[in-house]
CSV table of C-alpha atoms in Angstrom, one decimal:
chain,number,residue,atom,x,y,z
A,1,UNK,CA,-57.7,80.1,-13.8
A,2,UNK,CA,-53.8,79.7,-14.6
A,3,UNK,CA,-52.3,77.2,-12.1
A,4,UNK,CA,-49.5,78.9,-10.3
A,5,UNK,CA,-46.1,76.4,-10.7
A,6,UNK,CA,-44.8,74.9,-7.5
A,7,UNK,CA,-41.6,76.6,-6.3
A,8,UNK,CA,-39.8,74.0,-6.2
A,9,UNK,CA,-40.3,72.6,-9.9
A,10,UNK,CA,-37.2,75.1,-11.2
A,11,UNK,CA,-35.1,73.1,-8.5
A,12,UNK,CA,-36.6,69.7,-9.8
A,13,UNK,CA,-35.9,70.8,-13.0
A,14,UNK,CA,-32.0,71.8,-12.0
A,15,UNK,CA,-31.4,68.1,-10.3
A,16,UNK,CA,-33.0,66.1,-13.4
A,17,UNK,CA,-30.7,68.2,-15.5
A,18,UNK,CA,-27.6,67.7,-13.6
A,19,UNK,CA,-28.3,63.9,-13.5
A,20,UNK,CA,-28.4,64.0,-16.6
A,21,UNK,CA,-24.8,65.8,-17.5
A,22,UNK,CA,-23.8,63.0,-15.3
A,23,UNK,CA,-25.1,60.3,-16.4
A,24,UNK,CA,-23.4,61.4,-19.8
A,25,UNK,CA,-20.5,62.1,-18.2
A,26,UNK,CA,-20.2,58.3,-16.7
A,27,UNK,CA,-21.0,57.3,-20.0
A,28,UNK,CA,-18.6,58.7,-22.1
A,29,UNK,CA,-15.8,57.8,-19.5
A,30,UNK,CA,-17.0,54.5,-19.7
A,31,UNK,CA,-17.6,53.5,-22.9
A,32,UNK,CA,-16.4,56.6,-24.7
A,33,UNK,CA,-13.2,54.3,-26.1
A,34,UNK,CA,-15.8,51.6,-27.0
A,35,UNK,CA,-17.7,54.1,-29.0
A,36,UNK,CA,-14.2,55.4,-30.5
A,37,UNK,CA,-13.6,51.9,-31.9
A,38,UNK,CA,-16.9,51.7,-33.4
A,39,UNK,CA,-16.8,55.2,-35.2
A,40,UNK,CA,-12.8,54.1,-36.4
A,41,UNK,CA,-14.4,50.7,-38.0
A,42,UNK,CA,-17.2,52.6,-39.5
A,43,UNK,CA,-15.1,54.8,-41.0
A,44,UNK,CA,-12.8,52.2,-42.5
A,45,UNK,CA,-15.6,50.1,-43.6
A,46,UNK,CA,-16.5,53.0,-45.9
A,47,UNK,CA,-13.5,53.8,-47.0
A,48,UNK,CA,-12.1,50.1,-48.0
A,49,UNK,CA,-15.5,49.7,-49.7
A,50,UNK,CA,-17.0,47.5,-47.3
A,51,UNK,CA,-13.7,45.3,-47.4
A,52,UNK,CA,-13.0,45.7,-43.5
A,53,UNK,CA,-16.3,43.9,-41.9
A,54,UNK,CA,-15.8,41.3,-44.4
A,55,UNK,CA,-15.5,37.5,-42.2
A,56,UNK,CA,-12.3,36.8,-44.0
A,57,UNK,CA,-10.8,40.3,-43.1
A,58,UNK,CA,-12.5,40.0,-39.4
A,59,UNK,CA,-10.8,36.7,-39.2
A,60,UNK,CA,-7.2,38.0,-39.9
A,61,UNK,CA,-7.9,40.8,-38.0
A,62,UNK,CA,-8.3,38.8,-35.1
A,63,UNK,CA,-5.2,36.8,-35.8
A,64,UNK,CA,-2.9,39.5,-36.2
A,65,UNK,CA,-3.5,41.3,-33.3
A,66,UNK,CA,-3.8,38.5,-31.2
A,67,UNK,CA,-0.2,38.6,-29.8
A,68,UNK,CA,-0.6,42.3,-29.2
A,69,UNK,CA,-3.9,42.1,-27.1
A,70,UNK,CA,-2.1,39.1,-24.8
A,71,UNK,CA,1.0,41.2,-23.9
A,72,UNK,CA,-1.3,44.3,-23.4
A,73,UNK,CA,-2.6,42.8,-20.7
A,74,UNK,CA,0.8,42.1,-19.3
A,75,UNK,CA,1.6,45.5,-19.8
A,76,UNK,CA,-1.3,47.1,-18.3
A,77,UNK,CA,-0.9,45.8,-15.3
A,78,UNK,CA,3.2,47.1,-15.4
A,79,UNK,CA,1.8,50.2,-16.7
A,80,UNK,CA,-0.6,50.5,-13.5
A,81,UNK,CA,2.2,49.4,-11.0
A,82,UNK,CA,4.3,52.7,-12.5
A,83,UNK,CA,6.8,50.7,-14.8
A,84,UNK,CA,7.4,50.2,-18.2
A,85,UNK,CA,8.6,47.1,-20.5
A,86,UNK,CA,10.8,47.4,-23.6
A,87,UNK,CA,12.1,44.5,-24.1
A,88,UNK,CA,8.3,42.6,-24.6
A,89,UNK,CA,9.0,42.4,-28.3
A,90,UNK,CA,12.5,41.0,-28.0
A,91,UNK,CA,11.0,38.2,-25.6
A,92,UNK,CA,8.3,37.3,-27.8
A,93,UNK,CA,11.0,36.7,-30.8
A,94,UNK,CA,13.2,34.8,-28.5
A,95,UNK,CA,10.8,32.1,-27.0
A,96,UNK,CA,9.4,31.9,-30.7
A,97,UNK,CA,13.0,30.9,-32.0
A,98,UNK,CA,13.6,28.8,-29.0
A,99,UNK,CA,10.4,26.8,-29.7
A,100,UNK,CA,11.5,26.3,-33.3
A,101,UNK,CA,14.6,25.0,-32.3
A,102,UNK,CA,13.0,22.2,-29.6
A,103,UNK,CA,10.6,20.9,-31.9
A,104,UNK,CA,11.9,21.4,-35.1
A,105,UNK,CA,16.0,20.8,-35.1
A,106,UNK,CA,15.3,18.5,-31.8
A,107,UNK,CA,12.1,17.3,-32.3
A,108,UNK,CA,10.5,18.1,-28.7
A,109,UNK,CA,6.9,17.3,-28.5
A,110,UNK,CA,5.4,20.4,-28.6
A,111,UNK,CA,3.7,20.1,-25.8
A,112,UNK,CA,7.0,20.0,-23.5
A,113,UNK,CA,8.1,22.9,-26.3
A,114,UNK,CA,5.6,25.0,-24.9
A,115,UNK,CA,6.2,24.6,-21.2
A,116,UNK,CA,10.2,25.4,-21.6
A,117,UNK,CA,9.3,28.1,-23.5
A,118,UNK,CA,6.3,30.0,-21.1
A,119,UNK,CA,9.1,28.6,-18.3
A,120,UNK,CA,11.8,30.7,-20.0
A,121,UNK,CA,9.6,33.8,-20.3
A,122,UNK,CA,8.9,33.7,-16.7
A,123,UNK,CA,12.7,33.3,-16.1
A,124,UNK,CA,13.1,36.8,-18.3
A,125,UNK,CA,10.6,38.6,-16.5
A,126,UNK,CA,11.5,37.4,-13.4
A,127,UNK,CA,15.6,38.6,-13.6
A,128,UNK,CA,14.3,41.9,-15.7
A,129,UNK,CA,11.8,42.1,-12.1
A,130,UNK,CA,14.7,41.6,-9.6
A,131,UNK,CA,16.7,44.4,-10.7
A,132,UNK,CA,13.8,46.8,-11.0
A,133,UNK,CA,11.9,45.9,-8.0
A,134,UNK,CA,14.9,44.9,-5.4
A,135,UNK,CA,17.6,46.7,-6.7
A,136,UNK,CA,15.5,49.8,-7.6
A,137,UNK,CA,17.0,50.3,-10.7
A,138,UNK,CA,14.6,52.1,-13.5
A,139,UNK,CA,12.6,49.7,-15.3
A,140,UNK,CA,13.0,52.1,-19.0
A,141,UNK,CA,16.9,51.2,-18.6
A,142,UNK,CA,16.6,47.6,-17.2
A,143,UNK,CA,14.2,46.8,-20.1
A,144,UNK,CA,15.9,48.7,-22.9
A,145,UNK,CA,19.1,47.0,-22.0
A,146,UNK,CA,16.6,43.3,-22.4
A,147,UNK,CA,15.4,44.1,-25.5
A,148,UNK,CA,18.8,44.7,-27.1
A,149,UNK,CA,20.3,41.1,-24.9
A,150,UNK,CA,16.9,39.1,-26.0
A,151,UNK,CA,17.2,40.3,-29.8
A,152,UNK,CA,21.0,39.5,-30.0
A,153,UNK,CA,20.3,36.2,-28.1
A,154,UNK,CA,17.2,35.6,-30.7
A,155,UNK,CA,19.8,36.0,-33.6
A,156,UNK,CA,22.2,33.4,-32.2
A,157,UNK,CA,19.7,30.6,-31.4
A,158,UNK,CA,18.6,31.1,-34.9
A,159,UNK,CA,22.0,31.2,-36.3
A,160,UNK,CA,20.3,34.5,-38.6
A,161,UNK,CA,18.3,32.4,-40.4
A,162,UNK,CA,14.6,31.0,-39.9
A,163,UNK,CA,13.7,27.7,-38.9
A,164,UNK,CA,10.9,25.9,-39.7
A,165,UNK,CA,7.8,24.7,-40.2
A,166,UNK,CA,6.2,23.5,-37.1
A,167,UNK,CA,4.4,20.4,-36.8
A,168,UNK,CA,0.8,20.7,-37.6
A,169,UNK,CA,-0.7,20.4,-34.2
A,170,UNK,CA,1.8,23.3,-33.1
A,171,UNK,CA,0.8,25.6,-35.9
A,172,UNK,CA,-3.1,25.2,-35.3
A,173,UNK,CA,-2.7,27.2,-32.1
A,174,UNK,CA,-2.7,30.1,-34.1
A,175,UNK,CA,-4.2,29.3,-37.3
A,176,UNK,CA,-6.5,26.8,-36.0
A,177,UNK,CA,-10.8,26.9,-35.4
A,178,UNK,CA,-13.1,25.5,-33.2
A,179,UNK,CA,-15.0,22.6,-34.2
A,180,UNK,CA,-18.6,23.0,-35.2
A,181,UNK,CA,-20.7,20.3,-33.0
A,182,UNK,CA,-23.6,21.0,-34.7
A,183,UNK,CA,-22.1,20.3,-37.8
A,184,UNK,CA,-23.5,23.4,-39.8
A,185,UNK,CA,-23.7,23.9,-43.3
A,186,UNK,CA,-23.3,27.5,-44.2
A,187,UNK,CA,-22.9,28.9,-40.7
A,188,UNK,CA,-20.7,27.9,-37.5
A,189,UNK,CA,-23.5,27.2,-35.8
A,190,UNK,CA,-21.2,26.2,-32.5
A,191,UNK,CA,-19.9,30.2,-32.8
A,192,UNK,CA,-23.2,31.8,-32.7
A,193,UNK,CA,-24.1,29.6,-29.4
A,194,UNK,CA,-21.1,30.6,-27.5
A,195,UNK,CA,-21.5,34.3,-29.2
A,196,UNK,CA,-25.4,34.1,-27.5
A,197,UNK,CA,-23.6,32.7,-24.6
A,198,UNK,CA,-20.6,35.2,-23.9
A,199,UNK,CA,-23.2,38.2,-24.5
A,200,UNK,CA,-26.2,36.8,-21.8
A,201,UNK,CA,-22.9,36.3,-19.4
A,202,UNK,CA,-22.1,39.9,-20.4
A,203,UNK,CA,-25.5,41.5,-19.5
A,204,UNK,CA,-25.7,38.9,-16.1
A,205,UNK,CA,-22.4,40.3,-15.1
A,206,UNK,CA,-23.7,44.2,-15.6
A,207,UNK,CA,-27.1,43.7,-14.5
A,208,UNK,CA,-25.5,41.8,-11.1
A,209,UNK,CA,-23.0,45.2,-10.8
A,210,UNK,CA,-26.0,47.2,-11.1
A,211,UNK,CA,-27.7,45.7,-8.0
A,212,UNK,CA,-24.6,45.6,-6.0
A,213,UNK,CA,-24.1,49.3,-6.2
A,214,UNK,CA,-27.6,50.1,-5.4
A,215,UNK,CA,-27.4,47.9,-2.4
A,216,UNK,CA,-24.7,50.2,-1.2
A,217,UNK,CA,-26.3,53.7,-2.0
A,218,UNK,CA,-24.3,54.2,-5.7
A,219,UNK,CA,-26.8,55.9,-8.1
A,220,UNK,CA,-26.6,53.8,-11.7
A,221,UNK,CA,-29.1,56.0,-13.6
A,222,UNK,CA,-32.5,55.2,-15.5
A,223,UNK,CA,-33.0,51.0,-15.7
A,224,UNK,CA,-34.5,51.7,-19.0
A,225,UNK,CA,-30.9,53.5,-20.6
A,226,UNK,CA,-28.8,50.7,-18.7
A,227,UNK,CA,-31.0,48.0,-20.4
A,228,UNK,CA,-30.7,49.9,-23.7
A,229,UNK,CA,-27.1,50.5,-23.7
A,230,UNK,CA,-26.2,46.7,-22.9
A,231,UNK,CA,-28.4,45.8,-25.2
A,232,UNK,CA,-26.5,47.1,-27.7
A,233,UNK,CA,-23.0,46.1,-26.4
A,234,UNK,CA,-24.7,42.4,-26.2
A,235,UNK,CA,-26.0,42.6,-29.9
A,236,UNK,CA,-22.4,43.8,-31.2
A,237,UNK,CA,-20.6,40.8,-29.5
A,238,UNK,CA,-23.9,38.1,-31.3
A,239,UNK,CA,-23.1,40.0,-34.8
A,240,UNK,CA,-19.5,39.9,-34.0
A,241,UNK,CA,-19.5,35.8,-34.1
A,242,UNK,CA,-22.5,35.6,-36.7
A,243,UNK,CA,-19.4,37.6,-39.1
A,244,UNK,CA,-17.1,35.1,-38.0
A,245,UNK,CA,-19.7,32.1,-38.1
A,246,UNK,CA,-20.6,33.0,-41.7
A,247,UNK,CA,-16.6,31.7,-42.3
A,248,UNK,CA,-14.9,29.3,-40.5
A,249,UNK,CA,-15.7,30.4,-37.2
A,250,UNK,CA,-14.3,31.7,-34.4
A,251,UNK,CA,-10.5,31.1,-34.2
A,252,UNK,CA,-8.9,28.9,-31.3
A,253,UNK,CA,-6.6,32.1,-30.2
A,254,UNK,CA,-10.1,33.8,-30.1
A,255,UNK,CA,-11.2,31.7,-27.3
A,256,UNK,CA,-7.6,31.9,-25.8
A,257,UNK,CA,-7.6,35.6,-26.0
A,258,UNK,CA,-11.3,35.7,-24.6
A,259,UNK,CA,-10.5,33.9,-21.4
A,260,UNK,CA,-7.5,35.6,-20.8
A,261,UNK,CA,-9.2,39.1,-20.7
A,262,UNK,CA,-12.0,37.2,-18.5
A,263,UNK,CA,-9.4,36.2,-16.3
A,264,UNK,CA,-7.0,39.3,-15.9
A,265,UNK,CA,-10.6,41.6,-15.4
A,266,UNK,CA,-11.3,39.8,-12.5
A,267,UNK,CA,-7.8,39.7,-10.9
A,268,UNK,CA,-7.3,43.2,-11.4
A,269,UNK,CA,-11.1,44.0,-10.0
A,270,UNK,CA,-11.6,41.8,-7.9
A,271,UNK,CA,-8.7,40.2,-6.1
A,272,UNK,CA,-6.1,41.6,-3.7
A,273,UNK,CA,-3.5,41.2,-5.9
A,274,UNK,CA,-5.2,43.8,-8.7
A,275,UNK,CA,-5.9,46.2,-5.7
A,276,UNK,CA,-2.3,46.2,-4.6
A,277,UNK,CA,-1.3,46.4,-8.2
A,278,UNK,CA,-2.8,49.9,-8.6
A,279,UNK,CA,-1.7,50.9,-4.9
A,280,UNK,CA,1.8,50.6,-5.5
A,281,UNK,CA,1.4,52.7,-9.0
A,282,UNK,CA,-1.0,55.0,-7.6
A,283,UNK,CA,1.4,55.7,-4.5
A,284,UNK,CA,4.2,53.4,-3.7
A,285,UNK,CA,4.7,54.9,-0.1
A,286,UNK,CA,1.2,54.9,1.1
A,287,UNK,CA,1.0,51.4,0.1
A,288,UNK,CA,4.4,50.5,2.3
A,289,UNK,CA,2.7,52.2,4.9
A,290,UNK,CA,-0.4,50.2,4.6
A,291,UNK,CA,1.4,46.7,4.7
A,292,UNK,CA,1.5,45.9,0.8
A,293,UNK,CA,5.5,44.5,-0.5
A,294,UNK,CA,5.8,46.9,-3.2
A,295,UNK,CA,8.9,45.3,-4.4
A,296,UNK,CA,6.9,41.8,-4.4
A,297,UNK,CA,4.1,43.5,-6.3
A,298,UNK,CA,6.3,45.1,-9.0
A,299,UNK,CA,8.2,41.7,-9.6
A,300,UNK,CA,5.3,39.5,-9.6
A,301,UNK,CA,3.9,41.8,-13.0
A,302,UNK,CA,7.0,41.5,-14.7
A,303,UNK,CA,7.0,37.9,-14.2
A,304,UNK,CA,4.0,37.7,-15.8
A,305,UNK,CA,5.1,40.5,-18.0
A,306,UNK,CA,7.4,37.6,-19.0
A,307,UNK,CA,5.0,34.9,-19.4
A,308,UNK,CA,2.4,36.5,-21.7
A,309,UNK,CA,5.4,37.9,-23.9
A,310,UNK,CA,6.6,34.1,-24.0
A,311,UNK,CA,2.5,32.9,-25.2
A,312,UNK,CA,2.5,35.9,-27.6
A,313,UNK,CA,5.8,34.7,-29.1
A,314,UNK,CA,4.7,31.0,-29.5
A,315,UNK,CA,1.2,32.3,-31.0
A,316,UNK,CA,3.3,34.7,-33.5
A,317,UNK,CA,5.9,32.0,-34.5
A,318,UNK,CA,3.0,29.5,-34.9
A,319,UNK,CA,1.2,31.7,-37.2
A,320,UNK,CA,4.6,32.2,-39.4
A,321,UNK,CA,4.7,28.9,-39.1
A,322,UNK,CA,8.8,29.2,-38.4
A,323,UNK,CA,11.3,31.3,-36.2
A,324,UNK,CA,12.7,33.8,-37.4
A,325,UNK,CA,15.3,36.4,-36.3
A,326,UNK,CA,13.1,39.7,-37.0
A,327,UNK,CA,10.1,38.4,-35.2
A,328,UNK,CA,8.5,40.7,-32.7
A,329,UNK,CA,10.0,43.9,-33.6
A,330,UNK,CA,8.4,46.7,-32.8
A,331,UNK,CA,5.5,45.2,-30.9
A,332,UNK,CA,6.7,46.7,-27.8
A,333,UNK,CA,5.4,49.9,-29.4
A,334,UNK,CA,2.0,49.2,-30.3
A,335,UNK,CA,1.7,47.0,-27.2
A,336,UNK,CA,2.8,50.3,-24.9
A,337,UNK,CA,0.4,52.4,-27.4
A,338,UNK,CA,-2.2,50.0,-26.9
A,339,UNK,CA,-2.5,50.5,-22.8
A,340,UNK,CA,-1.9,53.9,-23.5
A,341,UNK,CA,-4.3,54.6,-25.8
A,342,UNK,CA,-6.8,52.4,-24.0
A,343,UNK,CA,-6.8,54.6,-20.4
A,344,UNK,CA,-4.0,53.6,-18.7
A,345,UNK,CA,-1.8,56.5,-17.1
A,346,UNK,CA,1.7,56.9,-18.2
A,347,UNK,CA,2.5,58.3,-14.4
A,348,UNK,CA,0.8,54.7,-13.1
A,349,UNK,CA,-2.0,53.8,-11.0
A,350,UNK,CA,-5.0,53.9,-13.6
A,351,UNK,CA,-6.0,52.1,-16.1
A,352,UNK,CA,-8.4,48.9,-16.7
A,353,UNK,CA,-8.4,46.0,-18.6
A,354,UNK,CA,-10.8,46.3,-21.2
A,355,UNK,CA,-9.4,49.3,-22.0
A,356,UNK,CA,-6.2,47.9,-22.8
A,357,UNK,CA,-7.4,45.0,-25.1
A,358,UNK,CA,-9.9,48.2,-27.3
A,359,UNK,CA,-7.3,50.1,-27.3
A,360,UNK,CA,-5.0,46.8,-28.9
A,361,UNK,CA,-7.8,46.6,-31.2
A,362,UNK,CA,-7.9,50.4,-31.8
A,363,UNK,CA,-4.5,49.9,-33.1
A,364,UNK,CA,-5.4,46.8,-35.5
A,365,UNK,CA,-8.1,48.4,-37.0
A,366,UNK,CA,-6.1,51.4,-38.3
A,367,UNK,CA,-3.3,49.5,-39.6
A,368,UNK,CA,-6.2,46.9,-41.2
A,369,UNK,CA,-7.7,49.8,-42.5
A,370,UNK,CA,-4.9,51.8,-43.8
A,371,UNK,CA,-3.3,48.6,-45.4
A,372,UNK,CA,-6.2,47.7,-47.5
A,373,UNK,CA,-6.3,51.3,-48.5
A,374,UNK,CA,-3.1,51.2,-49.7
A,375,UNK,CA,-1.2,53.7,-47.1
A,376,UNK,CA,3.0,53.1,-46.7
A,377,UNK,CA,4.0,52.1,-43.8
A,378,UNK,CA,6.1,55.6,-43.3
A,379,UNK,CA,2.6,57.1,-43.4
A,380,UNK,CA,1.4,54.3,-41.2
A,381,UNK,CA,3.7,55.0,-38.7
A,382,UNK,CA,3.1,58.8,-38.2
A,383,UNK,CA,-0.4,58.6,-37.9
A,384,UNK,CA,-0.1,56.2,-35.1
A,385,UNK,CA,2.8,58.3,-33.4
A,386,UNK,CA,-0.2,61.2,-33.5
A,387,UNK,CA,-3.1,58.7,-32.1
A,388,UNK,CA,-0.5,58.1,-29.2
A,389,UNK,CA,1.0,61.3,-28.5
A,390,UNK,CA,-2.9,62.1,-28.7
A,391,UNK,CA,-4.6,60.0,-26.0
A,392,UNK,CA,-1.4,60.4,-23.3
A,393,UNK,CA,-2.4,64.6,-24.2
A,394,UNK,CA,-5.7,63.8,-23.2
A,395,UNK,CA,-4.5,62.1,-19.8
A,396,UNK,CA,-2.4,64.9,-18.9
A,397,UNK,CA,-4.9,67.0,-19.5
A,398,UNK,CA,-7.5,65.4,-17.4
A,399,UNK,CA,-4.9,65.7,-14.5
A,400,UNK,CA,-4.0,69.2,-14.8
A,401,UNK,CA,-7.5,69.8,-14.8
A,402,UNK,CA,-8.3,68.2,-12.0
């Protein structure tokens, strides 16, 4: 005798299914960009011939994009607030000129080198953040007028010419590796420890997230899919530094870069600074209402709008290994695409973090990719004006529809 079905199993049937449109849902808003990236380098890896995954390639890779992931996060979080930055590029060739003047016409330690110059990026941001955020005037303006002072001002520090070369220890900020402690023949073995390391911290940090939302009644899906996915995203940051163990290891701006985004995630998740940050951009008069200084707020991020231009600008001139009066041109434009493309909202109020520092890496990968192949820069250039004009289409989109 048939078995009649239970009247509710079409129901059951209806809730699995729309858990399961959202759990893909969740996971293509959060780790859609991630799996963008990975498709891009795939794609490139065929087409250079297997020339792009190579650990020599990987290495400059990292080191040329370096100074563009560092003042991403400084943008990102003037993005959020509802501002915008010009002049980032401009700062970043001024402090590098500066520095080559202190230690290598005046022979500053570099040491002291490096404090005046982060001191003097501060300074930048913090008179570019007094007229924006006390005197109201529009940041686009205020920061278009910087970059053409800061370039002018980079060209008479350097007299037009270029200055150089650093002293060694100045230079091995940006060129530099970490030691190897255990001394390995063939592989960095102290990379693949801290790879193994980074990527168990990694999974502790999601599987701790995952506990705190279910404590408060927030539905994370199957245990089984979250172990799976970070699984993966732990095995791609272990291969990651095997690559870079297999030749010299991992760089020292690597490490910098690494703590950096480390630090910046939690201050924008976690402290009441990053709240306020995406308060003011999100709605600047609610937040007045609710207590928060949104002139405060708005020139606290282009002070340190200002001091990660000025560590960008010291990593750049230490990899050129001299200053030199066309440094940092045009990196306000793939630093701005980079946030862009990464999440963030051109209108303010959204975007993260790790969003900003794949879509930086978005960025290096095509022009990587497209130099090996041989593209020209004129080509170069439109097809990253398309990626741009691209994912801010998709976040207007996404608005509208909502």
């Amino acid at each position: 005798m048939r078995k009649a079905l239970s009247p509710t199993a079409p129901q059951e049937a209806e809730v699995k299914k729309s858990e399961l449109i959202d759990a893909i849902r969740r996971g293509a808003s959060e780790y859609g960009l991630l799996v963008s990236l990975i498709v891009i380098m795939i794609f490139f890896q065929i087409a250079t011939g297997g020339v792009l995954m190579e650990p020599l390639n990987l290495t400059n890779l990292v080191l040329q994009n370096s100074y563009i992931v560092i003042m991403a996060l400084g943008m990102l979080m003037v993005i959020v607030s509802g501002h915008i930055d010009l002049s980032v590029g401009s700062t970043a060739g001024l402090v590098g000129a500066l520095a080559a003047v202190l230690m290598v016409q005046f022979n500053v330690n570099y040491v002291l080198a490096t404090v005046i110059c982060i001191a003097t990026g501060a300074l930048i941001g913090a008179v570019q953040g007094y007229w924006i955020a006390f005197w109201r005037m529009p940041s686009f303006i205020v920061t278009l007028a910087g970059m053409l002072v800061f370039r002018g001002l980079t060209n008479l520090v350097l007299q037009g010419q270029s200055i150089g070369p650093f002293p060694d220890s100045f230079a091995a900020v940006s060129s530099g590796f970490i030691p190897d402690v255990f001394r390995g023949q063939e592989l960095h073995i102290t990379s693949i420890v801290l790879g193994v390391l980074v990527g168990a911290a990694f999974f502790a940090i999601e599987l701790r997230h995952r506990a705190s939302a279910a404590k408060h009644g927030v539905g994370k899906g199957s245990f089984s899919m979250f172990v799976a996915k970070n699984v993966v995203l732990t095995g791609l940051i272990v291969y990651f530094c095997y690559l870079l163990a297999s030749y010299r290891g991992l760089p020292t701006v690597l490490v910098i870069m690494g703590v950096l985004i480390g630090v910046y995630t939690f201050v924008m998740n976690r402290t009441t600074i990053g709240r306020r940050v995406y308060a003011v951009g999100g709605n600047a008069k609610a937040a007045r209402l609710s207590g928060v200084s949104v002139p405060a707020v708005s020139f606290l991020t282009f002070v340190n709008m200002g001091i990660l231009a000025a560590l960008a600008g010291i990593i750049f001139a230490a990899r050129l290994n001299s200053g030199t009066p066309k440094a940092g041109t045009g990196f306000e434009l793939d630093v701005i695409a980079a946030c862009f493309i990464g999440g963030a909202s051109a209108s303010g109020g959204v975007g993260k973090v790790v969003g900003a520092v794949v879509g930086a890496f978005i960025m290096g990968v095509m022009n990587n990719g497209m130099s090996i192949m041989g593209i020209g820069v004129d080509y170069q250039q439109v097809i990253k004006g398309i990626v741009l004009l691209a994912a801010v289409f998709v976040d207007v989109y996404n608005k509208n529809k909502a």
